[in-house]
mmCIF file with all atom_site columns, C-alpha atoms in Angstrom:
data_model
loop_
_atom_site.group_PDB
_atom_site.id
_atom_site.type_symbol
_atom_site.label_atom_id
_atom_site.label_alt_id
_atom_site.label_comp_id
_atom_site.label_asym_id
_atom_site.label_entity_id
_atom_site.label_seq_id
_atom_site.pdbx_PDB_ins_code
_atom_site.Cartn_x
_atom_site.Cartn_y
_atom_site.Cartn_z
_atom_site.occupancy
_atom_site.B_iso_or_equiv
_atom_site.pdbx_formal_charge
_atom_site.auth_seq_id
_atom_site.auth_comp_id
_atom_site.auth_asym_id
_atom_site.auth_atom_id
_atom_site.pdbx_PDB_model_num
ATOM 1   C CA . UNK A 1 1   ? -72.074 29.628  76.384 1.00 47.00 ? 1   UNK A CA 1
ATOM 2   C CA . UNK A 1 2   ? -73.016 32.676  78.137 1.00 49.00 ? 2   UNK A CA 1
ATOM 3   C CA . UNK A 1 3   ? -73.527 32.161  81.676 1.00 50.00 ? 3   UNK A CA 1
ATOM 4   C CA . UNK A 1 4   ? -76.614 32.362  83.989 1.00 49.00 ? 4   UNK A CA 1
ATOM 5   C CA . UNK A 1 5   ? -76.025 36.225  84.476 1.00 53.00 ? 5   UNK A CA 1
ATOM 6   C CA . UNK A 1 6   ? -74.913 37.057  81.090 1.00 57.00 ? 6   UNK A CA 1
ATOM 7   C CA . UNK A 1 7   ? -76.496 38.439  78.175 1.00 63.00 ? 7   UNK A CA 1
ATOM 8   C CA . UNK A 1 8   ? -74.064 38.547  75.566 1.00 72.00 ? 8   UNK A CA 1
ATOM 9   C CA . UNK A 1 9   ? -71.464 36.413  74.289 1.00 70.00 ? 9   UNK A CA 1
ATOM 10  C CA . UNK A 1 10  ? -67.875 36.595  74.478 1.00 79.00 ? 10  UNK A CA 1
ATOM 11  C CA . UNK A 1 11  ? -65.485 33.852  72.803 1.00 82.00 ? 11  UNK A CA 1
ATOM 12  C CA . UNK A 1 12  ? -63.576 33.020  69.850 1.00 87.00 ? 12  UNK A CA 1
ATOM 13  C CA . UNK A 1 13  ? -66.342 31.382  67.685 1.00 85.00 ? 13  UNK A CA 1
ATOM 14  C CA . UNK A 1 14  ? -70.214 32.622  67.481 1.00 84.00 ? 14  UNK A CA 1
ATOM 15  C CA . UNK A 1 15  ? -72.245 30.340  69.450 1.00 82.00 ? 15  UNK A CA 1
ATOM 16  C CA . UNK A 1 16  ? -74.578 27.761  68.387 1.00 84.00 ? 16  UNK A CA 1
ATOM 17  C CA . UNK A 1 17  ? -77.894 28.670  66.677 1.00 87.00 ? 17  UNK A CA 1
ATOM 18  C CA . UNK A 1 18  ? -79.001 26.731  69.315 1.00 88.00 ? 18  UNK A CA 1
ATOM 19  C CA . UNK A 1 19  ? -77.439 28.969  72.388 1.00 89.00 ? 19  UNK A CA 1
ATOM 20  C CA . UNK A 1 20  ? -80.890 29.710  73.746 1.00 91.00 ? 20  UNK A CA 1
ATOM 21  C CA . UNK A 1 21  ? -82.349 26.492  74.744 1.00 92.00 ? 21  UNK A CA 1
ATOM 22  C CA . UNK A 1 22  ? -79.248 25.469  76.135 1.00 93.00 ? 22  UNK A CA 1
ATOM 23  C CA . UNK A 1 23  ? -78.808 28.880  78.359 1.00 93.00 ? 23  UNK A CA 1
ATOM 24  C CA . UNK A 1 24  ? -82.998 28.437  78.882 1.00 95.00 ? 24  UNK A CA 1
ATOM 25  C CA . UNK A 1 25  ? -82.372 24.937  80.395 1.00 96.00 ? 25  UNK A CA 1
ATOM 26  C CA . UNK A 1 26  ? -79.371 25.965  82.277 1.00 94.00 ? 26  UNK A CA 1
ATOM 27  C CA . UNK A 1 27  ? -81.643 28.531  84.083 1.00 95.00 ? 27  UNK A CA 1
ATOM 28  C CA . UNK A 1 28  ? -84.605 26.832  84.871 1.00 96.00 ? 28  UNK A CA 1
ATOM 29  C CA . UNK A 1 29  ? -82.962 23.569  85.765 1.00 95.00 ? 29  UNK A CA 1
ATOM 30  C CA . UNK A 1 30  ? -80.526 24.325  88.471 1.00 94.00 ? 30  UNK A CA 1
ATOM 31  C CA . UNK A 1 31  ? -79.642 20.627  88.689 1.00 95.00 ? 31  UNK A CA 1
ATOM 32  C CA . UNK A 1 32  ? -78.664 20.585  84.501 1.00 95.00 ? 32  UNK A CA 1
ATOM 33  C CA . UNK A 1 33  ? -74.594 20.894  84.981 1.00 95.00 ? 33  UNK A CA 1
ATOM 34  C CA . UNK A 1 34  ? -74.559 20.577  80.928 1.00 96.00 ? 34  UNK A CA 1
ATOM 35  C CA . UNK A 1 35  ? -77.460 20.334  77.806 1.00 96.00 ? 35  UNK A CA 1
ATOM 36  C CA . UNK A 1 36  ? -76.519 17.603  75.211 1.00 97.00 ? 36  UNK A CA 1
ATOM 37  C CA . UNK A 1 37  ? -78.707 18.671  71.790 1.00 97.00 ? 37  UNK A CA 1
ATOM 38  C CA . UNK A 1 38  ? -78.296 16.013  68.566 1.00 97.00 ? 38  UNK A CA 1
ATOM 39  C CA . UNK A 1 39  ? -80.080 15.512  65.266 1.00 97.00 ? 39  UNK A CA 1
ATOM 40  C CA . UNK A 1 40  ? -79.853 11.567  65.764 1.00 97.00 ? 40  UNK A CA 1
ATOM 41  C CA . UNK A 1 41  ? -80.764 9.628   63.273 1.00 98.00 ? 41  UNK A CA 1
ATOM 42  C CA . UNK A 1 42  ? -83.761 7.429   65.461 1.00 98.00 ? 42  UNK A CA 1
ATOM 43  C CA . UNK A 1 43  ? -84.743 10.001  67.662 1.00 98.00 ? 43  UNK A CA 1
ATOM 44  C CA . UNK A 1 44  ? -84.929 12.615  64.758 1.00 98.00 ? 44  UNK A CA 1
ATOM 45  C CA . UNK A 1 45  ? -87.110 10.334  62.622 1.00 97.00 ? 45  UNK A CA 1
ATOM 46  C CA . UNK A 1 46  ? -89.551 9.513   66.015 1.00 98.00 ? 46  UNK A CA 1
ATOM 47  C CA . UNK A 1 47  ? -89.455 13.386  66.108 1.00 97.00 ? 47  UNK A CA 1
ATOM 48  C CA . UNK A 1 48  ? -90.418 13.843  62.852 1.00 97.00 ? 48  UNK A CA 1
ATOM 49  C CA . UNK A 1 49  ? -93.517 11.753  63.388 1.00 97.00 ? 49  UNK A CA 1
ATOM 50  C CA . UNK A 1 50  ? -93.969 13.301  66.876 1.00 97.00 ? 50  UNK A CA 1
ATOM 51  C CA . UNK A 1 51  ? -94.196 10.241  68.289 1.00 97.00 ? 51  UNK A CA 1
ATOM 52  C CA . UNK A 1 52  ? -93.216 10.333  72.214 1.00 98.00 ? 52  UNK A CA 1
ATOM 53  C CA . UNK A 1 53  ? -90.995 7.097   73.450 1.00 98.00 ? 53  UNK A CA 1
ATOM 54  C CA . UNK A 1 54  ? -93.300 4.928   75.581 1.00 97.00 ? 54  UNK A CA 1
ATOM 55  C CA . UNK A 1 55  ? -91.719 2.594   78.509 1.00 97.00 ? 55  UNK A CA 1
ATOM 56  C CA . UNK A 1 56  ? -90.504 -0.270  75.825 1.00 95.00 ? 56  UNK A CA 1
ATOM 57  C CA . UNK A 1 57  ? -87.884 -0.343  77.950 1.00 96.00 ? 57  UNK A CA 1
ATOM 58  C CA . UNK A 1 58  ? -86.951 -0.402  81.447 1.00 95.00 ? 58  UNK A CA 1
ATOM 59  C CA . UNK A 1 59  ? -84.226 2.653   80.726 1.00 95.00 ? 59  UNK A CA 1
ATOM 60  C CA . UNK A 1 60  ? -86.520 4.929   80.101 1.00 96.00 ? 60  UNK A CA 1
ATOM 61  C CA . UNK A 1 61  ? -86.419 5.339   84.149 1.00 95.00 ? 61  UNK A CA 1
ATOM 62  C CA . UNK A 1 62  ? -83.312 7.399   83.286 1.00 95.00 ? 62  UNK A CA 1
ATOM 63  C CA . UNK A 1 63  ? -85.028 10.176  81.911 1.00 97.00 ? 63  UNK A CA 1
ATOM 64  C CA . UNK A 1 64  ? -86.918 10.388  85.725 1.00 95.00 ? 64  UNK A CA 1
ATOM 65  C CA . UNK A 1 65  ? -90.419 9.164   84.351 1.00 95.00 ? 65  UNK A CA 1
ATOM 66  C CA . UNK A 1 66  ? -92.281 6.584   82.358 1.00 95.00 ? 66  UNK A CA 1
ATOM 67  C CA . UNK A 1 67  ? -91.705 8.253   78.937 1.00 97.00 ? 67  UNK A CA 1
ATOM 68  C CA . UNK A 1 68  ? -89.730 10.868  76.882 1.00 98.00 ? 68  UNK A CA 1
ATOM 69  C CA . UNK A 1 69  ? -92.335 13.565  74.864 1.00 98.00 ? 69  UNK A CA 1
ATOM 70  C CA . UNK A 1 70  ? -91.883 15.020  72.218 1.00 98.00 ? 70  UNK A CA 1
ATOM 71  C CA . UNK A 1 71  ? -91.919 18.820  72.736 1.00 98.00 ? 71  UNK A CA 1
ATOM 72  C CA . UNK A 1 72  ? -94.184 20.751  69.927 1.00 97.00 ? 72  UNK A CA 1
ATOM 73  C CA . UNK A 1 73  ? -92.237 22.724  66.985 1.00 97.00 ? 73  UNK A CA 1
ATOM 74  C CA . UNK A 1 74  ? -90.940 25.942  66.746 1.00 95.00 ? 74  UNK A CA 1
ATOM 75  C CA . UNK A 1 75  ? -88.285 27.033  64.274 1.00 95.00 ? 75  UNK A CA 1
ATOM 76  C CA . UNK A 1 76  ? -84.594 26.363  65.512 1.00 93.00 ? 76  UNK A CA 1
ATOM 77  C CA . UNK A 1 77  ? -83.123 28.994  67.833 1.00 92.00 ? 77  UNK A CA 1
ATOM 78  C CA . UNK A 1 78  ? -86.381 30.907  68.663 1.00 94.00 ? 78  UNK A CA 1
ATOM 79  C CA . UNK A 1 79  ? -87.357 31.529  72.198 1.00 95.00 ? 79  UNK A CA 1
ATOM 80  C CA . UNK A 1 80  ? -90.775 29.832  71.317 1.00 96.00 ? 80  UNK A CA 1
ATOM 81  C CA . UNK A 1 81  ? -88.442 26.631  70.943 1.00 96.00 ? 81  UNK A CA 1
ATOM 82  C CA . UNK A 1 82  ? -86.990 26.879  73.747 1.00 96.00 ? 82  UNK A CA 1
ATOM 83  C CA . UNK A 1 83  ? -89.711 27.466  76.299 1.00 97.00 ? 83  UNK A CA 1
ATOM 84  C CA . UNK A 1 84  ? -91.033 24.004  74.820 1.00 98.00 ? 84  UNK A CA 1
ATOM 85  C CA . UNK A 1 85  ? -88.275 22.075  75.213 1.00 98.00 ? 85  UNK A CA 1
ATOM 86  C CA . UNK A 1 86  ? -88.293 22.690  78.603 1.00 98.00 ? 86  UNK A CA 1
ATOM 87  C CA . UNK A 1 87  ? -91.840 22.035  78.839 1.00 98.00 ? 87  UNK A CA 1
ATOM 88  C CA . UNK A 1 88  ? -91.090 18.974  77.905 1.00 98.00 ? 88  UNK A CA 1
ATOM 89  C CA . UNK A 1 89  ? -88.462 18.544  79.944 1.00 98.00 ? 89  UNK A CA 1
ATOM 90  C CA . UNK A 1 90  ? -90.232 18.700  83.098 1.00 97.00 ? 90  UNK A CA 1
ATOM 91  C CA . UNK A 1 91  ? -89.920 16.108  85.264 1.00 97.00 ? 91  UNK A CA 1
ATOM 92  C CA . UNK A 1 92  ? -87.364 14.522  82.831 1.00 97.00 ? 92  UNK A CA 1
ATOM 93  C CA . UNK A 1 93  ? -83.567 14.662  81.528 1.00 97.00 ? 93  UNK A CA 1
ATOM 94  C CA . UNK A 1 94  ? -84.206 14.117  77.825 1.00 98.00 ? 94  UNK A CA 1
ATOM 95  C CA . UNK A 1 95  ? -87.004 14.741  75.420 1.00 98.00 ? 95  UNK A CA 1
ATOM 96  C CA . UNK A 1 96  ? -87.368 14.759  71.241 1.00 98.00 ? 96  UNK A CA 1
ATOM 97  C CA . UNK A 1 97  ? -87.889 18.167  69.728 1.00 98.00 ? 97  UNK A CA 1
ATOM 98  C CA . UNK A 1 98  ? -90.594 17.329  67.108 1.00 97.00 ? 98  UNK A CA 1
ATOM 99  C CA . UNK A 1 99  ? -89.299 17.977  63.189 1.00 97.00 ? 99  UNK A CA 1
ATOM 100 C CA . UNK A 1 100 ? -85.763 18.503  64.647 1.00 96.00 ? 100 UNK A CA 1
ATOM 101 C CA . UNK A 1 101 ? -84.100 16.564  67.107 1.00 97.00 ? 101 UNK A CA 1
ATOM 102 C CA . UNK A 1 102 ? -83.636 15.673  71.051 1.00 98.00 ? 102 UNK A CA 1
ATOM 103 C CA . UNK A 1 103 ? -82.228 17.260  73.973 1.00 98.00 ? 103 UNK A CA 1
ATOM 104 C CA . UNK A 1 104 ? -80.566 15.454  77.166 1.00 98.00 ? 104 UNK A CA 1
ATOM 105 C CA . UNK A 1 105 ? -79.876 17.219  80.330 1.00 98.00 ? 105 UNK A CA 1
ATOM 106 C CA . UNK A 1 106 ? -77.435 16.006  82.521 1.00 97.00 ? 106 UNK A CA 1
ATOM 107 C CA . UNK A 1 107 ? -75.752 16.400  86.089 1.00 95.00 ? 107 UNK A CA 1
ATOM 108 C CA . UNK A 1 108 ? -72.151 17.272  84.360 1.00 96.00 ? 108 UNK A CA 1
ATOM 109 C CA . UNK A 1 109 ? -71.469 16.583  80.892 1.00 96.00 ? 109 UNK A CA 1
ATOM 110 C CA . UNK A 1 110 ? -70.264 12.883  81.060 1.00 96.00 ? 110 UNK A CA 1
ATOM 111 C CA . UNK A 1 111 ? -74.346 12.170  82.532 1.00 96.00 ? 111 UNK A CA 1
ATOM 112 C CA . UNK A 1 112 ? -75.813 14.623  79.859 1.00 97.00 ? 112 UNK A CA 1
ATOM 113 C CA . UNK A 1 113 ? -73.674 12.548  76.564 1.00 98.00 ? 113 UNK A CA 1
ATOM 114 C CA . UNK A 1 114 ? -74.609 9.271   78.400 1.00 97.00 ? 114 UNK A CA 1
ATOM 115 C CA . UNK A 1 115 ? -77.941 9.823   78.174 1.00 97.00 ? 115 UNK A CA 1
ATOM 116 C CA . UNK A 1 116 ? -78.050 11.215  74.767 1.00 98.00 ? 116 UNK A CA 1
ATOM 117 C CA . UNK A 1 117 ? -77.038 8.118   73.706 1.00 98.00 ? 117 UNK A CA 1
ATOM 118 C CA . UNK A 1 118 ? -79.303 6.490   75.997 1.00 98.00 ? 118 UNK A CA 1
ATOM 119 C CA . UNK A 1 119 ? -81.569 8.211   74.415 1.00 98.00 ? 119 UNK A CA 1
ATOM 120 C CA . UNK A 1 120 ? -80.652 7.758   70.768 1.00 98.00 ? 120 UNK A CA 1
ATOM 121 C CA . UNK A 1 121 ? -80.727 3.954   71.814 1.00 98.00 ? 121 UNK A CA 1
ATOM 122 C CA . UNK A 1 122 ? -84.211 3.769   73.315 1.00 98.00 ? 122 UNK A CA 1
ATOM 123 C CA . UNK A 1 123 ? -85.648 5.355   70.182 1.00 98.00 ? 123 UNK A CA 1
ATOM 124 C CA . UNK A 1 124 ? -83.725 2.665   67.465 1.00 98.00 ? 124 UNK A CA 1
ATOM 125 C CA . UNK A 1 125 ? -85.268 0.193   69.944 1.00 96.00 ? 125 UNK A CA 1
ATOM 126 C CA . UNK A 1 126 ? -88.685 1.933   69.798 1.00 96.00 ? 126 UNK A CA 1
ATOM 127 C CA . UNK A 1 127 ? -88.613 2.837   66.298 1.00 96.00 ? 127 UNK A CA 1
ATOM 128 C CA . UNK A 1 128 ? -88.195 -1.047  65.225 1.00 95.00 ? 128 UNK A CA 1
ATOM 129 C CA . UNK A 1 129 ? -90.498 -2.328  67.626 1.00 95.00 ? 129 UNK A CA 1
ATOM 130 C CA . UNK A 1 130 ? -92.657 0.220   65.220 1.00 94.00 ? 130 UNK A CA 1
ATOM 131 C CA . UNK A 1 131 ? -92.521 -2.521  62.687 1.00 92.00 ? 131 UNK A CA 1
ATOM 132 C CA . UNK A 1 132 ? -93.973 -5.732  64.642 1.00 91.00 ? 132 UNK A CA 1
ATOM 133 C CA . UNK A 1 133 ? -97.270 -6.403  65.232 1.00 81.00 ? 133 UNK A CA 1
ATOM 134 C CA . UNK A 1 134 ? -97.342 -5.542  69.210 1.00 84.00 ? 134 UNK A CA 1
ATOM 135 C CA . UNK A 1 135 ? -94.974 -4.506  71.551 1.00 86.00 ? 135 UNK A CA 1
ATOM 136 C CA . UNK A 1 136 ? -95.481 -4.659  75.365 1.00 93.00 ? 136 UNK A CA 1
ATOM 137 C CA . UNK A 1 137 ? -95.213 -1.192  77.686 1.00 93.00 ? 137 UNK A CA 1
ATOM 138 C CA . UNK A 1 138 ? -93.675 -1.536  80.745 1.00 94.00 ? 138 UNK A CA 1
ATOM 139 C CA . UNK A 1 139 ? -96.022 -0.092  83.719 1.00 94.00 ? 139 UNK A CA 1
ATOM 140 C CA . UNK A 1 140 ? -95.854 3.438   85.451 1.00 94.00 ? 140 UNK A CA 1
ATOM 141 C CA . UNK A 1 141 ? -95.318 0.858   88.600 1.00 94.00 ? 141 UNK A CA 1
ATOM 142 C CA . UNK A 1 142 ? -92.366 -1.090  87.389 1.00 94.00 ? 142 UNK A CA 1
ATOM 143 C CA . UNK A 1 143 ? -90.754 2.247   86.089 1.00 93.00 ? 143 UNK A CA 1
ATOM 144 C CA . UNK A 1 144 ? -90.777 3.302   89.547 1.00 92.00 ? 144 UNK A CA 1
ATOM 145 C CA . UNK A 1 145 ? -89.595 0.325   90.719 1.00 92.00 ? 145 UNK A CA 1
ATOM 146 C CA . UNK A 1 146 ? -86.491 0.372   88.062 1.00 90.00 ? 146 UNK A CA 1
ATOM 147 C CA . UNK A 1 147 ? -85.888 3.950   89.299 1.00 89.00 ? 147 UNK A CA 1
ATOM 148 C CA . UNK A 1 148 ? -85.284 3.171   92.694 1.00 90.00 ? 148 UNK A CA 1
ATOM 149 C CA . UNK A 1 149 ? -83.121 0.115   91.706 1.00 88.00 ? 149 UNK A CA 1
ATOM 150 C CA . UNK A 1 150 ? -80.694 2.801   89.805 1.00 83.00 ? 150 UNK A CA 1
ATOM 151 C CA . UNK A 1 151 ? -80.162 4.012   93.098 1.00 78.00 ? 151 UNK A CA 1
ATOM 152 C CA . UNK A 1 152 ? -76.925 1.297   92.728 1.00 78.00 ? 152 UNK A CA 1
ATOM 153 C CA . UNK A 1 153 ? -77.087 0.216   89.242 1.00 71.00 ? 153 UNK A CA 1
ATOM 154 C CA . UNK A 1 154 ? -74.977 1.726   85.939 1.00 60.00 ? 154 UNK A CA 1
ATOM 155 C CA . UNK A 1 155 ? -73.293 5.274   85.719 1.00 55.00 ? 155 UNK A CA 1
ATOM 156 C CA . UNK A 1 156 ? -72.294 6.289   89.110 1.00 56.00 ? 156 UNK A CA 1
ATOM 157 C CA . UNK A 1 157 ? -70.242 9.298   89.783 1.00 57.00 ? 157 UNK A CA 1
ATOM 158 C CA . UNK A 1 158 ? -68.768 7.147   93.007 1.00 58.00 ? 158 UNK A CA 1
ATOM 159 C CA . UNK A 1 159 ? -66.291 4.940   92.082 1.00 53.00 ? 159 UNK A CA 1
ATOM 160 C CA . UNK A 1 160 ? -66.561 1.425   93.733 1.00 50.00 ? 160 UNK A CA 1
ATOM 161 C CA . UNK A 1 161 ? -63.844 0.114   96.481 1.00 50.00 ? 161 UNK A CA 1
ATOM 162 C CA . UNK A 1 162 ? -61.770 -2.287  94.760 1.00 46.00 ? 162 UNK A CA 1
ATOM 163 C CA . UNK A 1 163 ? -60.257 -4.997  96.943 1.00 48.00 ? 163 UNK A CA 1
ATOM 164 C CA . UNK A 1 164 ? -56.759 -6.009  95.336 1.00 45.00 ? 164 UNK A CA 1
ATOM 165 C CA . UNK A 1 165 ? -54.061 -5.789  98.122 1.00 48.00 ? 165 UNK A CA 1
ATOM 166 C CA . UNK A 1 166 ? -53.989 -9.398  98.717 1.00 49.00 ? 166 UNK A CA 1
ATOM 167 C CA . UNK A 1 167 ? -54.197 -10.125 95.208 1.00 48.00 ? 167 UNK A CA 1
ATOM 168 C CA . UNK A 1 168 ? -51.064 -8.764  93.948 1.00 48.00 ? 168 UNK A CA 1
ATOM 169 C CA . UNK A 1 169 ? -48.555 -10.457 96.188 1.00 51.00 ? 169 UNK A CA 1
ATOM 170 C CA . UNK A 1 170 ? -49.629 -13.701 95.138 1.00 51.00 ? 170 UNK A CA 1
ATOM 171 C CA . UNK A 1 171 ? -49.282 -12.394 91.301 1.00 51.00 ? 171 UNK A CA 1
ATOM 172 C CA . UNK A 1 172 ? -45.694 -11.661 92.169 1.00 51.00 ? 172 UNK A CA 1
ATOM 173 C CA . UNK A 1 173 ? -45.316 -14.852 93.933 1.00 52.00 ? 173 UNK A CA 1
ATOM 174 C CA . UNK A 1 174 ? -46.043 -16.787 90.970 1.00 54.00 ? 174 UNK A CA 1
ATOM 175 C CA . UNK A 1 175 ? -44.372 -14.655 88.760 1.00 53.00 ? 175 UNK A CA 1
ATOM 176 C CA . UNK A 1 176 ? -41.108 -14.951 90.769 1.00 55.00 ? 176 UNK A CA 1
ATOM 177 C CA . UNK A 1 177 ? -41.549 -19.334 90.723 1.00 58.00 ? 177 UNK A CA 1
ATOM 178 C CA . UNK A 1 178 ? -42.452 -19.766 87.524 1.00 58.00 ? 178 UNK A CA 1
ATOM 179 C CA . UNK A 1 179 ? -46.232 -20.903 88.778 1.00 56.00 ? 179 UNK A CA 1
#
């Protein structure tokens, strides 16, 4: 991908029709370290009916608000596209790009793939929730309230202290008697 100061491309392989929005996002989000963009089966068909995901579930506070929208349609790898993806990407690390697909924004690119799938698995959940009779939305309130709980809760880029020094001599202890 070209970078922030480039305007042309230099590699091996052309880039992705796609190359805009993800060098768009890049710029205006100076916290995106990479820009995950699918054709996922759920999200795609949610995007298809332009549907936004509602809070149906309390991970939608990983997208930094209390839904995911559904950015209007412009034909794949125009500018147009690309300056509504990241309107709809305001405030938030994913969104569904209506008739095409979704987009997921991420610190590095473990975060961004994470939350694609995040993503991908919020809108299966949403999608068949479609079928039943009601479903329940989850409160701008207790999306906040998740959202500060994440604070120490799933993917963490700090790893944990582990506590196994006094474990390990008693494994070879036993190991050595048999016990």
């Amino acid at each position: 991908m070209p970078s922030a100061a480039q305007e042309t491309w230099d590699g091996p392989l052309p880039p992705s029709t796609e190359w805009r929005f993800h060098l768009d996002i890049m710029r205006a989000r100076p916290d995106a370290g990479a820009v995950v963009h699918t054709h996922s089966t759920y999200a795609t068909v949610l995007a298809i009916a332009r549907k936004p995901i509602p809070a149906c579930h309390y991970m939608i506070a990983a997208f930094g608000g209390s839904d995911i929208r559904c950015a209007g349609y412009a034909r794949y790898g125009t500018k147009e596209l690309s300056e509504l993806a990241i309107a709809a990407l305001e405030g938030r690390n994913g969104c569904l790009l209506a008739n095409h697909g979704m987009i997921a924004v991420g610190s590095d690119l473990d975060k961004a793939m994470w939350l694609a799938v995040e993503l991908e698995t919020l809108a299966r959940q949403y999608y068949l929730s479609l079928a039943l009779d009601t479903r329940v939305i989850l409160t701008d309130e207790q999306i906040a309230e998740t959202a500060k709980g994440f604070a120490s809760y799933g993917l963490r880029t700090e790893k944990p202290a582990v506590r196994i020094a006094k474990a390990a001599p008693r494994r070879a202890a036993r190991r050595r008697t048999g016990k």
